[in-house]
Amino acid sequence: MPFRFSTGYGRSGSLRADGRICPTPFLFRGNVALARIPLLDAEPYLPDGVNVVLADGSLDAKLYLDLAARAAGIGGSFKGSMGVRNFYSLDAEENEDLLKWESLQLDGVSGTLAPFTLQLAGVSLNNYYARVIINRQGVVNLQELYRPDQGPTAAAKPAPAPAAAAPATAAAPAAASPPDRNIRIDT
């Protein structure tokens, strides 16, 4: 079924979508445009342990989406461009400028949801600043922007029980490998 949707968001943002949609089974093929969506609205959704305070910035995106329900969830592909304008963030521990820029533009964005792939044909960053500091212990401040064990739920987690010593002849279990990610940036 064809559809068209347009609305304002906040003081100056907008959302637009048009294309074809089917509610059951879910299917969406069409265009989505976001303009001046405030990044501050996303801060409550950042994972626990993120040591960054979002102070300003907005998201712009123009994407074509081809999405469909699959047995394991929503799958499909996307392509288009997106950018983050007037980004400003603070180090949460020092409450000092951390990262800021006037414009980060990602062009030729394309990929799939399952398995996740991402390709970028171009990246441009204008008028940027990054506060990079090496502390007395030799640790770069950017390495401590995410500490999953420092989130509010970390204190509520019980400490793991000590493992019984394994016999000397037992082989160590294989480490779990990270999920497969296929990300490529063409320049």
XYZ file of C-alpha atoms in Angstrom:
187
model
C 0.000 0.000 0.000
C 1.514 3.384 -0.938
C 1.964 5.970 1.782
C 3.413 9.410 2.458
C 4.228 10.867 5.880
C 5.632 14.236 6.934
C 5.883 15.896 10.338
C 7.893 18.371 12.326
C 10.164 17.346 15.158
C 11.094 19.646 18.011
C 11.794 23.278 17.170
C 13.287 22.889 13.703
C 13.520 19.200 12.829
C 11.472 17.262 10.324
C 10.724 13.652 9.400
C 9.491 12.549 5.986
C 8.842 9.119 4.550
C 7.216 7.823 1.398
C 7.033 4.493 -0.347
C 5.176 1.221 -0.005
C 4.306 -0.449 3.282
C 2.587 -3.677 4.246
C 1.833 -4.166 7.972
C 1.473 -7.986 7.922
C 3.900 -9.454 7.126
C 5.886 -6.259 7.590
C 7.425 -4.782 4.450
C 8.704 -1.266 3.785
C 10.303 -0.002 0.599
C 10.801 3.704 0.351
C 12.590 6.889 1.248
C 13.163 8.334 4.698
C 14.480 11.852 5.272
C 15.467 13.263 8.646
C 16.472 16.911 8.984
C 17.908 18.647 12.046
C 16.955 15.891 14.512
C 18.572 16.853 17.873
C 21.141 14.335 19.104
C 20.362 15.312 22.695
C 17.136 13.326 22.373
C 19.215 10.146 21.918
C 21.285 10.547 25.093
C 18.945 8.451 27.313
C 19.474 5.556 24.875
C 23.269 5.513 25.144
C 24.530 2.333 26.792
C 25.536 2.290 30.453
C 29.209 3.073 30.899
C 29.453 5.793 28.228
C 31.544 8.595 29.708
C 30.480 11.262 27.231
C 27.928 14.029 27.647
C 26.163 15.076 24.459
C 25.863 18.869 24.508
C 24.664 19.679 20.984
C 24.347 18.378 17.455
C 21.772 17.345 14.921
C 21.294 14.463 12.497
C 20.394 14.750 8.822
C 19.777 11.648 6.703
C 18.329 10.711 3.331
C 18.007 6.960 2.974
C 16.262 4.442 0.756
C 15.163 1.455 2.858
C 14.134 -2.005 1.692
C 12.999 -3.811 4.849
C 11.011 -6.987 5.443
C 10.059 -9.264 8.330
C 12.117 -12.431 8.506
C 12.096 -15.374 10.873
C 14.945 -13.818 12.909
C 13.549 -10.267 12.878
C 13.688 -7.383 10.422
C 16.141 -7.714 7.543
C 16.908 -5.751 4.445
C 19.147 -3.092 2.993
C 19.701 0.669 3.058
C 21.494 3.277 0.969
C 21.841 7.040 0.949
C 23.707 9.718 2.880
C 23.778 11.114 6.399
C 25.480 13.794 8.407
C 25.919 15.141 11.909
C 26.002 18.933 12.188
C 27.272 21.161 15.005
C 28.292 18.224 17.188
C 29.543 19.087 20.667
C 30.392 16.668 23.481
C 32.029 16.827 26.897
C 34.167 14.403 28.857
C 31.759 13.245 31.582
C 34.473 12.951 34.244
C 36.305 16.234 33.622
C 33.304 18.157 32.225
C 35.570 19.665 29.562
C 35.298 19.869 25.779
C 35.976 16.472 24.229
C 34.873 16.288 20.603
C 33.192 18.865 18.425
C 32.814 19.587 14.758
C 30.816 21.696 12.380
C 29.968 18.933 9.911
C 30.551 15.189 9.552
C 29.156 13.965 6.230
C 28.877 10.299 5.182
C 28.160 9.836 1.473
C 27.455 6.684 -0.485
C 26.224 4.874 2.618
C 24.940 1.383 1.844
C 24.574 -1.900 3.626
C 22.423 -4.689 4.977
C 20.908 -5.440 8.395
C 21.399 -9.210 8.596
C 24.210 -9.981 8.278
C 25.249 -6.440 9.118
C 27.372 -4.768 6.443
C 28.231 -1.119 5.950
C 29.964 0.617 3.052
C 30.849 4.298 2.834
C 31.988 5.922 -0.407
C 33.033 9.179 1.242
C 33.599 10.749 4.643
C 34.237 14.435 5.224
C 34.801 16.238 8.515
C 34.920 20.030 8.739
C 36.068 22.419 11.441
C 36.749 19.781 14.106
C 38.330 19.653 17.556
C 39.356 16.698 19.702
C 40.807 16.930 23.194
C 43.266 14.041 23.464
C 45.173 13.679 26.724
C 47.564 11.034 28.009
C 47.294 10.719 31.798
C 50.099 9.906 34.266
C 49.404 6.181 33.838
C 49.945 6.471 30.062
C 46.256 5.981 29.203
C 44.709 8.102 26.450
C 41.441 9.722 27.582
C 39.642 8.464 24.457
C 40.261 4.895 25.651
C 38.069 5.566 28.677
C 35.025 6.954 26.883
C 33.275 3.621 27.296
C 33.686 1.448 30.359
C 30.884 -1.123 30.498
C 31.749 -2.043 34.103
C 31.180 1.581 35.216
C 27.479 1.846 34.326
C 24.741 2.186 36.963
C 23.768 -1.474 36.596
C 27.348 -2.680 37.177
C 27.038 -2.153 40.926
C 23.898 -4.282 41.026
C 25.538 -7.226 39.273
C 26.821 -9.921 41.607
C 30.516 -10.737 41.419
C 31.176 -13.946 39.507
C 31.921 -16.983 41.650
C 35.573 -18.045 41.547
C 36.152 -20.841 39.086
C 37.498 -24.132 40.336
C 41.059 -24.782 39.226
C 41.153 -26.894 36.105
C 43.488 -29.869 35.877
C 46.824 -28.992 34.261
C 46.081 -31.269 31.316
C 42.727 -29.638 30.484
C 42.690 -27.406 27.430
C 41.510 -23.826 27.891
C 38.119 -23.138 26.308
C 38.197 -21.216 23.052
C 37.519 -17.506 23.445
C 34.209 -16.375 22.052
C 34.774 -14.578 18.774
C 33.111 -11.219 18.151
C 30.197 -11.130 15.712
C 31.118 -10.828 12.057
C 31.091 -7.171 10.953
C 31.745 -6.152 7.391
C 32.476 -2.427 7.229
C 34.264 -0.789 4.290
C 35.153 2.850 3.595
C 36.110 3.733 0.023
C 38.004 6.975 -0.447
